[in-house]
Short mmCIF file of C-alpha atoms in Angstrom, two decimals:
data_model
loop_
_atom_site.label_atom_id
_atom_site.label_comp_id
_atom_site.label_asym_id
_atom_site.label_seq_id
_atom_site.Cartn_x
_atom_site.Cartn_y
_atom_site.Cartn_z
CA UNK L 11 0.00 0.00 0.00
CA UNK L 12 1.27 3.48 -0.87
CA UNK L 13 1.39 6.23 1.75
CA UNK L 14 2.42 9.86 1.91
CA UNK L 15 3.36 11.37 5.26
CA UNK L 16 3.41 15.18 5.30
CA UNK L 17 5.33 16.42 8.33
CA UNK L 18 7.56 13.35 8.41
CA UNK L 19 10.33 15.22 10.24
CA UNK L 20 8.19 15.69 13.37
CA UNK L 21 8.12 13.24 16.27
CA UNK L 22 4.83 11.63 15.24
CA UNK L 23 5.66 11.69 11.54
CA UNK L 24 9.03 9.99 12.05
CA UNK L 25 7.54 7.23 14.19
CA UNK L 26 4.67 6.75 11.74
CA UNK L 27 7.00 6.46 8.74
CA UNK L 28 9.09 3.85 10.55
CA UNK L 29 6.01 1.86 11.54
CA UNK L 30 4.53 1.88 8.04
CA UNK L 31 7.79 0.81 6.40
CA UNK L 32 8.34 -1.94 8.95
CA UNK L 33 4.89 -3.31 8.15
CA UNK L 34 5.64 -3.48 4.42
CA UNK L 35 4.24 -0.24 3.05
CA UNK L 36 5.81 2.19 0.57
CA UNK L 37 6.06 5.67 2.12
CA UNK L 38 6.71 8.96 0.32
CA UNK L 39 7.97 11.73 2.64
CA UNK L 40 8.10 14.97 0.63
CA UNK L 41 9.99 17.94 1.98
CA UNK L 42 8.53 21.43 1.91
CA UNK L 43 8.10 22.63 -1.67
CA UNK L 44 8.47 19.18 -3.25
CA UNK L 45 6.60 19.43 -6.61
CA UNK L 46 5.85 15.70 -6.49
CA UNK L 47 2.96 16.43 -4.13
CA UNK L 48 1.07 17.88 -7.09
CA UNK L 49 2.25 15.54 -9.87
CA UNK L 50 2.08 11.99 -8.48
CA UNK L 51 -0.57 9.79 -6.87
CA UNK L 52 -0.14 10.10 -3.10
CA UNK L 53 -2.06 7.02 -1.98
CA UNK L 54 -3.12 7.35 1.65
CA UNK L 55 -2.05 10.73 3.05
CA UNK L 56 -1.34 11.50 6.69
CA UNK L 57 -1.31 15.27 7.23
CA UNK L 58 1.01 15.58 10.25
CA UNK L 59 2.16 19.15 9.61
CA UNK L 60 1.64 21.41 12.60
CA UNK L 61 3.00 23.72 15.27
CA UNK L 62 2.55 23.06 18.97
CA UNK L 63 4.36 24.81 21.80
CA UNK L 64 5.55 27.86 19.81
CA UNK L 65 2.35 28.71 17.93
CA UNK L 66 1.74 31.88 19.96
CA UNK L 67 4.95 33.42 18.60
CA UNK L 68 4.32 32.21 15.01
CA UNK L 69 0.69 33.00 14.17
CA UNK L 70 1.06 33.22 10.39
CA UNK L 71 3.11 30.04 10.18
CA UNK L 72 0.52 28.30 12.35
CA UNK L 73 -2.28 29.16 9.92
CA UNK L 74 -0.09 28.22 6.95
CA UNK L 75 0.67 24.81 8.50
CA UNK L 76 -2.83 23.98 9.72
CA UNK L 77 -4.97 25.50 6.95
CA UNK L 78 -3.31 26.91 3.84
CA UNK L 79 -1.40 23.89 2.53
CA UNK L 80 -4.29 21.61 3.49
CA UNK L 81 -6.69 23.71 1.41
CA UNK L 82 -4.44 23.40 -1.62
CA UNK L 83 -4.10 19.63 -1.17
CA UNK L 84 -7.86 19.19 -0.96
CA UNK L 85 -8.25 21.13 -4.19
CA UNK L 86 -5.36 19.80 -6.26
CA UNK L 87 -3.78 16.60 -4.95
CA UNK L 88 -4.42 13.05 -6.17
CA UNK L 89 -5.00 10.85 -3.10
CA UNK L 90 -7.00 7.80 -2.05
CA UNK L 91 -7.58 9.06 1.48
CA UNK L 92 -6.38 11.92 3.68
CA UNK L 93 -6.18 11.90 7.48
CA UNK L 94 -5.78 15.34 9.03
CA UNK L 95 -4.12 15.39 12.44
CA UNK L 96 -5.97 17.81 14.68
CA UNK L 97 -5.84 18.00 18.47
CA UNK L 98 -7.97 17.42 21.55
CA UNK L 99 -6.96 20.97 22.52
CA UNK L 100 -10.08 22.01 20.63
CA UNK L 101 -12.04 20.82 23.71
CA UNK L 102 -10.33 23.45 25.86
CA UNK L 103 -13.55 25.43 26.44
CA UNK L 104 -15.97 22.52 25.91
CA UNK L 105 -18.08 20.74 28.52
CA UNK L 106 -17.80 17.38 26.74
CA UNK L 107 -14.92 15.53 25.09
CA UNK L 108 -17.11 13.77 22.52
CA UNK L 109 -16.33 14.12 18.81
CA UNK L 110 -19.80 15.61 18.27
CA UNK L 111 -19.67 18.13 21.14
CA UNK L 112 -20.23 21.84 20.40
CA UNK L 113 -16.91 23.69 20.62
CA UNK L 114 -16.22 27.23 21.81
CA UNK L 115 -13.27 29.48 20.97
CA UNK L 116 -12.35 33.00 22.01
CA UNK L 117 -10.59 35.02 19.32
CA UNK L 118 -9.33 37.52 21.90
CA UNK L 119 -7.27 34.80 23.61
CA UNK L 120 -3.95 34.25 21.78
CA UNK L 121 -3.94 30.63 22.94
CA UNK L 122 -7.09 30.01 20.89
CA UNK L 123 -5.31 30.78 17.62
CA UNK L 124 -4.22 27.14 17.65
CA UNK L 125 -7.78 25.88 18.16
CA UNK L 126 -9.21 28.23 15.55
CA UNK L 127 -6.70 27.13 12.91
CA UNK L 128 -7.19 23.43 13.66
CA UNK L 129 -10.96 23.80 13.51
CA UNK L 130 -10.72 25.63 10.20
CA UNK L 131 -8.62 22.73 8.90
CA UNK L 132 -11.22 20.29 10.19
CA UNK L 133 -14.03 22.23 8.53
CA UNK L 134 -12.24 22.16 5.17
CA UNK L 135 -11.82 18.40 5.51
CA UNK L 136 -15.50 17.92 6.30
CA UNK L 137 -16.92 20.30 3.70
CA UNK L 138 -14.29 20.43 0.94
CA UNK L 139 -16.11 17.94 -1.23
CA UNK L 140 -13.43 15.22 -1.26
CA UNK L 141 -14.20 11.62 -0.27
CA UNK L 142 -11.98 9.57 2.02
CA UNK L 143 -11.05 12.57 4.19
CA UNK L 144 -11.02 12.04 7.96
CA UNK L 145 -9.84 13.83 11.09
CA UNK L 146 -7.89 12.48 14.07
CA UNK L 147 -7.90 14.66 17.19
CA UNK L 148 -4.74 13.65 19.02
CA UNK L 149 -4.41 13.89 22.77
CA UNK L 150 -1.06 14.57 24.51
CA UNK L 151 1.28 12.12 22.78
CA UNK L 152 4.12 10.71 24.88
CA UNK L 153 7.12 8.65 23.83
CA UNK L 154 9.15 8.88 20.66
CA UNK L 155 12.27 10.92 20.13
CA UNK L 156 11.04 14.44 20.96
CA UNK L 157 13.38 14.89 23.95
CA UNK L 158 14.02 18.58 23.15
CA UNK L 159 10.34 19.49 22.87
CA UNK L 160 8.88 22.17 25.14
CA UNK L 161 5.81 20.02 25.76
CA UNK L 162 5.02 18.95 29.31
CA UNK L 163 6.45 15.42 29.61
CA UNK L 164 9.75 16.04 27.73
CA UNK L 165 10.24 19.13 29.91
CA UNK L 166 9.69 17.01 33.03
CA UNK L 167 12.20 14.44 31.81
CA UNK L 168 14.91 17.06 31.31
CA UNK L 169 14.18 18.61 34.69
CA UNK L 170 14.30 15.23 36.44
CA UNK L 171 17.65 14.45 34.84
CA UNK L 172 18.99 17.79 36.11
CA UNK L 173 17.93 16.85 39.66
CA UNK L 174 14.85 18.99 40.33
CA UNK L 175 11.35 19.44 38.89
CA UNK L 176 9.57 22.73 39.51
CA UNK L 177 5.94 22.52 38.43
CA UNK L 178 4.31 25.66 37.07
CA UNK L 179 0.83 24.20 37.54
CA UNK L 180 -0.61 22.31 40.51
CA UNK L 181 0.24 18.65 41.04
CA UNK L 182 -3.47 17.76 40.89
CA UNK L 183 -3.76 19.16 37.37
CA UNK L 184 -4.91 16.49 34.90
CA UNK L 185 -4.59 15.65 31.21
CA UNK L 186 -5.17 12.73 28.89
CA UNK L 187 -1.95 11.18 27.57
CA UNK L 188 -1.58 8.54 24.85
CA UNK L 189 1.44 6.39 24.01
CA UNK L 190 2.95 7.14 20.60
CA UNK L 191 2.85 3.46 19.61
CA UNK L 192 -0.92 3.49 20.10
CA UNK L 193 -1.10 6.60 17.95
CA UNK L 194 0.71 5.23 14.91
CA UNK L 195 -1.27 1.99 14.96
CA UNK L 196 -4.60 3.82 15.22
CA UNK L 197 -3.74 6.36 12.53
CA UNK L 198 -3.10 3.65 9.96
CA UNK L 199 -6.41 1.93 10.73
CA UNK L 200 -8.44 5.15 10.77
CA UNK L 201 -6.92 6.41 7.50
CA UNK L 202 -7.74 3.29 5.53
CA UNK L 203 -10.99 2.04 7.02
CA UNK L 204 -12.46 4.49 9.50
CA UNK L 205 -16.26 4.44 9.45
CA UNK L 206 -16.56 7.97 10.88
CA UNK L 207 -15.21 11.35 9.81
CA UNK L 208 -13.81 12.49 13.18
CA UNK L 209 -11.97 10.44 15.81
CA UNK L 210 -10.51 11.19 19.21
CA UNK L 211 -7.10 9.49 19.40
CA UNK L 212 -6.61 9.46 23.15
CA UNK L 213 -6.28 7.02 26.02
CA UNK L 214 -9.52 8.10 27.68
CA UNK L 215 -7.66 8.17 31.00
CA UNK L 216 -6.78 11.26 33.03
CA UNK L 217 -3.34 11.39 34.65
CA UNK L 218 -2.39 13.90 37.33
CA UNK L 219 0.88 15.82 37.16
CA UNK L 220 1.67 14.06 40.42
CA UNK L 221 1.55 10.67 38.65
CA UNK L 222 4.44 11.80 36.47
CA UNK L 223 6.49 13.59 39.12
CA UNK L 224 6.20 10.80 41.71
CA UNK L 225 7.31 8.19 39.18
CA UNK L 226 10.22 10.37 38.04
CA UNK L 227 11.28 11.05 41.61
CA UNK L 228 11.30 7.31 42.32
CA UNK L 229 13.29 6.57 39.16
CA UNK L 230 15.86 9.36 39.34
CA UNK L 231 15.96 10.59 42.93
CA UNK L 232 15.10 14.11 41.79
CA UNK L 233 13.32 16.56 44.06
CA UNK L 234 9.92 18.02 43.16
CA UNK L 235 8.49 21.44 43.94
CA UNK L 236 5.57 23.59 42.83
CA UNK L 237 5.81 27.27 41.95
CA UNK L 238 3.97 29.65 44.31
CA UNK L 239 0.42 30.29 43.16
CA UNK L 240 0.51 27.42 40.64
CA UNK L 241 -2.89 27.16 38.97
CA UNK L 242 -4.99 24.01 38.83
CA UNK L 243 -5.57 22.90 35.21
CA UNK L 244 -8.16 20.21 34.61
CA UNK L 245 -9.27 19.36 31.11
CA UNK L 246 -12.50 17.70 30.10
CA UNK L 247 -12.18 13.88 29.85
CA UNK L 248 -11.78 12.73 26.25
CA UNK L 249 -14.40 10.29 24.98
CA UNK L 250 -12.74 7.26 23.33
CA UNK L 251 -15.90 5.23 22.75
CA UNK L 252 -15.49 5.49 18.98
CA UNK L 253 -11.98 4.00 18.75
CA UNK L 254 -12.69 1.41 21.44
CA UNK L 255 -15.85 0.22 19.70
CA UNK L 256 -14.61 0.30 16.12
CA UNK L 257 -11.00 -0.85 16.58
CA UNK L 258 -11.08 -2.74 19.89
CA UNK L 259 -8.62 -0.23 21.31
CA UNK L 260 -7.05 -0.76 24.73
CA UNK L 261 -4.50 1.91 25.70
CA UNK L 262 -0.92 1.17 26.65
CA UNK L 263 0.01 2.76 30.00
CA UNK L 264 1.29 6.24 29.19
CA UNK L 265 3.63 6.18 32.19
CA UNK L 266 5.50 3.25 30.63
CA UNK L 267 7.45 5.74 28.51
CA UNK L 268 9.46 6.43 31.68
CA UNK L 269 10.72 2.85 31.92
CA UNK L 270 13.93 3.70 30.07
CA UNK L 271 14.85 6.50 32.48
CA UNK L 272 18.23 6.12 34.28
CA UNK L 273 18.08 4.67 37.76
CA UNK L 274 19.25 7.85 39.45
CA UNK L 275 20.54 11.32 38.71
CA UNK L 276 24.22 12.12 39.23
CA UNK L 277 24.90 13.57 42.66
CA UNK L 278 26.57 16.97 42.67
CA UNK L 279 29.28 17.47 45.30
CA UNK L 280 28.69 20.40 47.67
#
C-alpha cells in the first residue's frame, strides 16, 4: 500500500514512517516545496504538519501549516484518502470531550489561535467535497524521540535528569496522555478504514501531574516542587468510545514511557 506522510520530520511523523515501512508499506515523505505532491498519486495521506508549543509566537506560520497547505491539497492533490491530524486541545472550552460536542473558541485569547486554525482545517476536511477525508484529534502524545520538545512530559524528563522538577501548575492538574505506539497503529487503521469522519485518538484516562512527578522522583531521585500560586488545570475527559468500539482499542500505560529513564541522577558534590 502506498502512503504519503506530510510532516515526516516531526516526532509523530518519524515514528509513523518507521512503523509503516516496517509493516511493508511504501512511504513517500516529501519535503517542503516538493513538486511531487502535485504531480504523483499520493495514496493514503497522513497530514502531520503542525506547530505546537511555539504557535503563539508564530501565528502566520501556524495558519499556513494547519490550513493553507491543506486547502491546496484538498483542491489539487491526487490521493486515495487523507487523514488530518488535529488536536484534543479544541475541547479546551468545551463541557464534553465527545467528537460531536459543540466547541467554543475566544478570538481575543492568543492561545485560541491554535484551536481556531485546527478547527478551520477540520471544517475544510469535512466540507471540501473530497471523499476519504477524515480527522484524528490527538491527545497529549508521549514517547518517541522528541526529547528537546517544550511540551510537558519532555520538559519534566529534562528537569528530572537535572535533579529537580519545579511545576508551574498544581500537582493535581490532569490531562489525557496517549502512548505514541498506540497513535501510529490507530492512525493507519483510521486512515484506511475508518467508518466515521472524526476520531478522538486518546487514552480516555486522566493522569495527574503528580503521577508523572512521583514516578520520576522514584526513578531518578530528583526533588519536586511547585511554583507559588501554581494554577490548577483540569481538562475535560476525552471520549474514546469510537476507537474502542470500532477498533477494539485498549490503551498502553502512558507512564510506561518512563521505563527507560536512568536509575538515578548524578549527585553533585557540595
